[in-house]
Amino acid sequence: MLSRGAASGWALRGAARAGVQQRPPPFRGFRASPRMRSVMPSWVIDRYGRNDVLRFTRNMMFPIIHFPNEVIIKVHAASLNPIDLSMRSGYGATALNMKRDPLKLKSQDTEFPLTLGRDVSGVVMECGLSVSYFKPGDEVWAAIPPWKQGTLSEFVVASGNEVSFKPKCLSHTEAASLPYVGLTAWSAVNQVGGLNQSNCSGKRVLILGASGGVGTFAVQLVKAWGAHVTAVCSHDASTLVKKLGADDVIDYKSGNLEEQLKTLPLFDFILDNVGGSTEKWALDLLKKWSGATYVTLVTPFLINMDRLGVADGMLQTGFTVGSKTVKHFLKGVHYRWAFFMASGPSLDEIAELVDSGKVYCYRMRVRVSS
């Protein structure tokens, strides 16, 4: 098993950046800590609920490298996202537990104690045997998938293909604010929506919910790729969104949003961070039979599995997305769902945008470890 999943991925790109031939790292065992160390401080939950379920402990098990492509990161900073609040309350537990233990191999059928937190910026402490792209001491950032133990700890383990070198222009605290929202927006715009630097120039893009974490990143991303951006947000966020590059800013509180948007030229791409009733009319704002795409981040996938169980939840989800896709395809537009996807290579590209000044970091941060 290779870091980032393929020899042509990490190893070759690492060689190109460094300008030298990559060599296998010296032998490094799987012991992840000093000989006598086995626990660390962490914020955990032992059951689902409200804020009172959060518990600080100094006796959380120290992370262990189980696979040769994994690294252990010393956490310098982490940030909180809405997904953390939802997971604290039990959102997605059915699907995430299936991902955590698909073969039911654990002796105890429980995910607790569970550490929340997806974003991390820190320093590599230990590398698995197949990791050649990183070495101990490297400053990195990552977004850890929600089925893994999170980043509100002193140390966290991650796959090498989930990790990237931290942008040089950001502190750890600043860097910890971007990976999860950045990768969620990247997934929606690039991997699901199909936009990229070579095909985005001149396209008309509408972003609903443009002042949140994902929205503000998406505004900057498609603007950096040359799109014309129309952003929908509240009036008090309009100055910020305009500063981030939006060409037109619509205040959804100033009148009927649907009617306001209908006065504008049709769009090539819509990113919907809001969901709800917007889906009923937003697709009518797309250019028909031109490859125009609507991507929503508000999906019932995890809710269906929590409510109906794994089998029925997946069946209901498949029927819903399938029927909507066909319905809108027959009307000349593409309908898509998008999700967060952990990706070190995507973070590499995001880091380049940050270091070049095309993406600005402004989100509120929470430092969890010095």
Coordinates of C-alpha atoms in Angstrom, one line a residue:
M1 CA 0.0 0.0 0.0
L2 CA 1.4 3.4 -1.0
S3 CA 0.9 6.8 0.5
R4 CA -2.0 8.5 -1.3
G5 CA -3.0 5.2 -2.8
A6 CA -0.8 5.1 -5.9
A7 CA 2.9 5.3 -6.8
S8 CA 2.2 7.8 -9.6
G9 CA 0.4 10.1 -7.2
W10 CA 2.4 11.1 -4.2
A11 CA 5.8 9.8 -5.0
L12 CA 6.1 11.4 -8.4
R13 CA 4.5 14.6 -7.4
G14 CA 6.8 14.8 -4.4
A15 CA 9.8 14.3 -6.6
A16 CA 8.7 17.0 -9.0
R17 CA 8.3 19.5 -6.2
A18 CA 11.5 18.7 -4.5
G19 CA 13.5 18.4 -7.6
V20 CA 15.1 15.2 -6.4
Q21 CA 14.6 11.5 -6.7
Q22 CA 12.4 10.0 -4.0
R23 CA 14.0 7.4 -1.8
P24 CA 12.2 5.0 0.6
P25 CA 12.4 6.3 4.1
P26 CA 14.6 4.6 6.7
F27 CA 13.0 1.7 8.5
R28 CA 10.5 3.1 10.9
G29 CA 8.5 0.9 13.3
F30 CA 4.8 1.2 14.0
R31 CA 5.3 2.3 17.6
A32 CA 3.5 5.7 17.7
S33 CA 4.8 7.2 20.9
P34 CA 7.6 7.2 23.4
R35 CA 8.0 3.9 25.2
M36 CA 6.0 4.8 28.3
R37 CA 3.4 6.9 26.8
S38 CA -0.1 5.4 26.1
V39 CA -2.6 8.2 26.8
M40 CA -3.2 11.8 25.8
P41 CA -5.6 14.7 26.6
S42 CA -8.7 14.9 24.4
W43 CA -12.3 16.2 24.3
V44 CA -14.6 13.2 23.9
I45 CA -18.3 12.3 24.2
D46 CA -19.5 9.0 25.8
R47 CA -23.1 9.4 24.4
Y48 CA -25.0 11.5 22.0
G49 CA -26.7 14.7 23.2
R50 CA -26.2 18.4 23.8
N51 CA -23.1 20.3 25.0
D52 CA -23.2 18.6 28.4
V53 CA -22.1 15.3 26.9
L54 CA -18.7 16.8 26.1
R55 CA -16.0 15.6 28.5
F56 CA -12.3 16.5 28.8
T57 CA -10.0 13.7 29.7
R58 CA -6.3 13.2 30.0
N59 CA -6.6 9.4 29.5
M60 CA -7.7 9.0 25.9
M61 CA -5.8 6.2 24.2
F62 CA -2.8 7.4 22.2
P63 CA -3.4 6.9 18.4
I64 CA -1.6 3.9 16.8
I65 CA -0.5 3.4 13.2
H66 CA -2.4 0.4 11.9
F67 CA -1.6 0.7 8.2
P68 CA 1.7 1.5 6.4
N69 CA 0.3 4.6 4.7
E70 CA -0.8 6.4 7.9
V71 CA 0.9 9.2 9.8
I72 CA 0.4 10.6 13.3
I73 CA 0.1 14.3 13.6
K74 CA 0.7 16.4 16.6
V75 CA -2.2 18.8 16.7
H76 CA -1.3 22.5 16.9
A77 CA -4.8 23.8 16.1
A78 CA -8.2 22.5 15.1
S79 CA -11.5 24.1 14.3
L80 CA -15.2 23.3 14.8
N81 CA -17.7 22.9 12.0
P82 CA -21.5 22.4 11.9
I83 CA -20.9 18.7 11.3
D84 CA -19.3 18.4 14.7
L85 CA -22.5 19.8 16.4
S86 CA -24.6 17.4 14.3
M87 CA -22.4 14.4 15.2
R88 CA -22.5 15.3 18.8
S89 CA -26.3 14.9 18.6
G90 CA -26.0 11.5 16.8
Y91 CA -26.5 12.7 13.2
G92 CA -25.2 10.0 10.8
A93 CA -24.4 7.5 13.5
T94 CA -25.8 4.5 11.6
A95 CA -23.8 5.1 8.4
L96 CA -20.7 6.2 10.2
N97 CA -20.7 3.1 12.5
M98 CA -21.1 0.9 9.5
K99 CA -18.0 2.6 7.9
R100 CA -16.1 2.3 11.2
D101 CA -16.6 -1.5 11.5
P102 CA -18.2 -2.9 8.3
L103 CA -17.5 -6.5 9.2
K104 CA -18.5 -6.2 12.9
L105 CA -15.1 -7.2 14.1
K106 CA -15.0 -5.1 17.3
S107 CA -15.6 -6.9 20.5
Q108 CA -17.6 -4.0 21.8
D109 CA -20.4 -2.6 19.6
T110 CA -19.8 1.1 20.4
E111 CA -18.0 4.1 18.9
F112 CA -17.4 5.7 22.3
P113 CA -15.5 7.4 23.6
L114 CA -15.7 9.5 20.4
T115 CA -13.5 12.5 19.6
L116 CA -15.0 15.1 17.4
G117 CA -13.3 17.7 15.2
R118 CA -12.4 17.3 11.5
D119 CA -9.8 20.0 10.8
V120 CA -6.2 19.8 11.9
S121 CA -3.0 21.8 11.4
G122 CA 0.1 20.5 13.0
V123 CA 3.4 18.6 12.6
V124 CA 4.0 15.0 11.5
M125 CA 5.3 13.0 14.4
E126 CA 5.4 9.5 13.0
C127 CA 5.1 7.9 9.6
G128 CA 4.1 4.4 8.4
L129 CA 6.4 2.2 6.4
S130 CA 5.0 3.2 3.0
V131 CA 4.9 6.9 3.6
S132 CA 7.6 8.6 1.5
Y133 CA 5.9 12.0 0.8
F134 CA 6.1 13.2 4.4
K135 CA 8.6 12.9 7.2
P136 CA 8.6 13.7 11.0
G137 CA 8.7 17.4 11.5
D138 CA 6.8 18.4 8.4
E139 CA 4.1 21.1 8.9
V140 CA 0.8 19.7 7.5
W141 CA -2.9 20.2 7.4
A142 CA -5.8 17.8 6.8
A143 CA -9.5 17.2 7.2
I144 CA -10.2 13.8 8.9
P145 CA -13.2 11.8 7.7
P146 CA -16.1 11.8 10.1
W147 CA -15.9 8.0 10.7
K148 CA -12.4 8.4 12.2
Q149 CA -11.4 9.7 15.7
G150 CA -11.3 13.5 15.4
T151 CA -8.8 16.3 16.0
L152 CA -9.8 17.7 19.3
S153 CA -6.9 15.8 20.8
E154 CA -3.2 16.2 21.3
F155 CA -2.5 13.8 18.5
V156 CA -4.5 12.3 15.6
V157 CA -3.8 9.6 13.0
A158 CA -4.6 10.1 9.3
S159 CA -4.0 8.3 6.0
G160 CA -1.2 9.8 4.0
N161 CA -3.6 10.5 1.1
E162 CA -5.7 12.7 3.5
V163 CA -2.8 15.0 4.4
S164 CA -1.1 17.9 2.7
F165 CA 1.7 20.4 3.4
K166 CA 0.3 23.4 5.2
P167 CA 0.2 26.7 3.2
K168 CA 3.4 28.6 4.0
C169 CA 1.6 31.9 4.5
L170 CA -0.7 30.7 7.2
S171 CA -0.2 30.0 10.9
H172 CA -1.4 26.7 12.3
T173 CA -4.4 28.5 13.8
E174 CA -5.4 30.0 10.4
A175 CA -4.7 26.8 8.5
A176 CA -7.0 24.8 10.8
S177 CA -10.0 26.8 9.7
L178 CA -10.0 25.8 6.0
P179 CA -9.6 22.0 5.2
Y180 CA -13.1 20.7 5.9
V181 CA -15.0 23.6 4.3
G182 CA -12.4 23.9 1.5
L183 CA -12.7 20.2 0.6
T184 CA -16.5 20.2 0.8
A185 CA -16.6 23.1 -1.6
W186 CA -14.0 21.5 -3.8
S187 CA -16.0 18.3 -3.9
A188 CA -19.2 20.1 -5.0
V189 CA -17.6 22.4 -7.5
N190 CA -14.8 20.3 -9.0
Q191 CA -15.3 16.6 -8.4
V192 CA -19.1 16.5 -8.6
G193 CA -19.8 19.8 -10.6
G194 CA -17.0 19.3 -13.1
L195 CA -15.7 22.9 -13.0
N196 CA -12.0 23.5 -13.0
Q197 CA -9.4 26.1 -13.9
S198 CA -9.5 25.3 -17.6
N199 CA -13.3 25.3 -18.2
C200 CA -14.7 27.8 -15.6
S201 CA -13.7 31.1 -17.3
G202 CA -16.7 33.2 -18.3
K203 CA -19.3 30.8 -16.8
R204 CA -22.1 32.3 -14.7
V205 CA -22.1 30.7 -11.2
L206 CA -24.8 31.2 -8.6
I207 CA -24.0 30.3 -4.9
L208 CA -26.9 30.1 -2.5
G209 CA -25.8 30.5 1.1
A210 CA -22.6 32.3 0.1
S211 CA -21.6 33.7 3.5
G212 CA -21.1 30.4 5.3
G213 CA -17.8 28.5 5.5
V214 CA -18.4 26.5 2.3
G215 CA -20.0 29.4 0.5
T216 CA -17.2 31.9 1.1
F217 CA -14.6 29.3 -0.1
A218 CA -16.7 28.5 -3.2
V219 CA -17.0 32.2 -4.1
Q220 CA -13.2 32.6 -4.0
L221 CA -12.6 29.3 -5.8
V222 CA -14.7 29.8 -8.9
K223 CA -13.7 33.5 -9.0
A224 CA -10.0 32.4 -9.1
W225 CA -11.0 30.2 -12.0
G226 CA -12.5 33.1 -13.9
A227 CA -16.2 32.7 -13.4
H228 CA -18.8 35.4 -13.0
V229 CA -20.2 34.9 -9.4
T230 CA -23.6 35.8 -8.1
A231 CA -23.8 35.3 -4.4
V232 CA -26.9 35.1 -2.2
C233 CA -26.6 36.0 1.5
S234 CA -28.0 38.4 4.1
H235 CA -27.3 42.1 3.9
D236 CA -24.9 42.1 6.9
A237 CA -22.6 39.6 5.1
S238 CA -22.7 41.4 1.7
T239 CA -19.6 43.5 2.2
L240 CA -17.6 40.4 3.1
V241 CA -18.9 38.4 0.2
K242 CA -18.2 41.2 -2.2
K243 CA -14.7 41.6 -0.8
L244 CA -14.1 37.9 -1.5
G245 CA -14.8 38.4 -5.2
A246 CA -18.6 38.1 -5.9
D247 CA -19.6 40.1 -8.9
D248 CA -23.3 40.4 -7.8
V249 CA -24.6 40.0 -4.2
I250 CA -28.3 39.4 -3.6
D251 CA -29.8 39.9 -0.2
Y252 CA -32.4 37.1 0.3
K253 CA -34.1 39.2 3.0
S254 CA -34.8 42.2 0.7
G255 CA -37.7 40.6 -1.2
N256 CA -38.8 37.5 -3.0
L257 CA -35.5 35.8 -3.8
E258 CA -36.8 33.7 -6.7
E259 CA -38.2 36.8 -8.4
Q260 CA -35.0 38.7 -7.9
L261 CA -32.9 36.0 -9.5
K262 CA -35.3 35.5 -12.4
T263 CA -34.4 39.1 -13.5
L264 CA -30.8 38.0 -14.1
P265 CA -29.3 36.1 -17.0
L266 CA -29.5 32.3 -16.7
F267 CA -26.7 30.4 -14.9
D268 CA -24.2 27.6 -16.0
F269 CA -23.8 26.3 -12.4
I270 CA -25.6 26.5 -9.1
L271 CA -24.2 25.5 -5.7
D272 CA -26.9 25.2 -3.1
N273 CA -25.8 25.3 0.5
V274 CA -29.3 26.0 1.7
G275 CA -31.7 23.3 0.4
G276 CA -35.3 23.2 1.5
S277 CA -37.7 25.2 -0.8
T278 CA -34.9 26.6 -3.0
E279 CA -34.6 23.3 -4.8
K280 CA -38.2 23.7 -6.1
W281 CA -37.3 26.7 -8.2
A282 CA -33.5 27.0 -8.4
L283 CA -33.1 24.6 -11.3
D284 CA -35.3 26.8 -13.5
L285 CA -32.5 29.4 -13.3
L286 CA -30.1 27.2 -15.3
K287 CA -29.4 27.3 -19.0
K288 CA -31.3 24.4 -20.5
W289 CA -29.5 21.8 -22.7
S290 CA -26.1 23.4 -22.3
G291 CA -24.6 21.1 -19.6
A292 CA -25.6 23.4 -16.8
T293 CA -25.5 21.8 -13.4
Y294 CA -27.2 22.2 -10.0
V295 CA -25.2 20.7 -7.0
T296 CA -26.7 20.6 -3.5
L297 CA -24.9 19.9 -0.3
V298 CA -28.2 19.3 1.5
T299 CA -29.0 15.6 1.1
P300 CA -31.1 13.1 3.1
F301 CA -28.6 10.3 2.8
L302 CA -27.4 10.1 6.5
I303 CA -30.9 11.1 7.8
N304 CA -32.5 8.2 5.8
M305 CA -30.0 5.7 7.2
D306 CA -30.5 7.0 10.8
R307 CA -34.3 6.8 10.4
L308 CA -34.8 3.7 8.3
G309 CA -31.7 1.6 8.9
V310 CA -28.8 0.8 6.5
A311 CA -30.7 -1.2 3.8
D312 CA -33.9 0.7 3.7
G313 CA -32.1 4.0 4.0
M314 CA -29.8 3.3 1.1
L315 CA -32.7 2.1 -1.0
Q316 CA -34.7 5.2 -0.3
T317 CA -31.7 7.5 -0.9
G318 CA -31.0 5.7 -4.2
F319 CA -34.6 6.1 -5.4
T320 CA -34.7 9.8 -4.4
V321 CA -31.5 10.8 -6.2
G322 CA -32.2 8.6 -9.2
S323 CA -35.7 10.0 -9.7
K324 CA -34.6 13.6 -9.3
T325 CA -31.6 13.1 -11.7
V326 CA -33.8 11.6 -14.4
K327 CA -36.6 14.2 -13.9
H328 CA -34.2 17.2 -14.3
F329 CA -32.1 15.5 -17.1
L330 CA -35.3 15.3 -19.2
K331 CA -35.7 19.1 -18.6
G332 CA -32.2 19.7 -19.9
V333 CA -30.1 20.3 -16.7
H334 CA -28.0 18.1 -14.4
Y335 CA -28.9 17.4 -10.8
R336 CA -26.2 16.3 -8.4
W337 CA -25.6 15.7 -4.7
A338 CA -22.2 16.4 -3.2
F339 CA -20.5 15.4 0.1
F340 CA -17.3 16.2 1.9
M341 CA -14.4 14.1 0.5
A342 CA -11.1 13.9 2.3
S343 CA -8.3 14.4 -0.2
G344 CA -4.6 15.3 0.3
P345 CA -4.1 16.1 -3.5
S346 CA -7.0 18.5 -3.5
L347 CA -5.6 20.2 -0.4
D348 CA -2.3 20.5 -2.3
E349 CA -4.2 22.6 -4.9
I350 CA -6.0 24.6 -2.3
A351 CA -2.7 25.3 -0.5
E352 CA -1.4 26.7 -3.8
L353 CA -4.4 29.0 -4.1
V354 CA -3.9 30.2 -0.5
D355 CA -0.2 30.9 -1.0
S356 CA -0.9 32.7 -4.2
G357 CA -3.4 35.0 -2.5
K358 CA -6.4 33.8 -4.4
V359 CA -8.1 32.3 -1.4
Y360 CA -8.4 34.3 1.8
C361 CA -8.6 32.8 5.3
Y362 CA -11.0 34.5 7.6
R363 CA -13.1 32.0 9.6
M364 CA -13.1 32.0 13.4
R365 CA -10.7 29.6 14.9
V366 CA -10.3 27.6 18.1
R367 CA -6.9 26.6 19.3
V368 CA -6.9 23.3 21.1
S369 CA -3.2 22.6 21.6
S370 CA -0.1 24.7 21.8

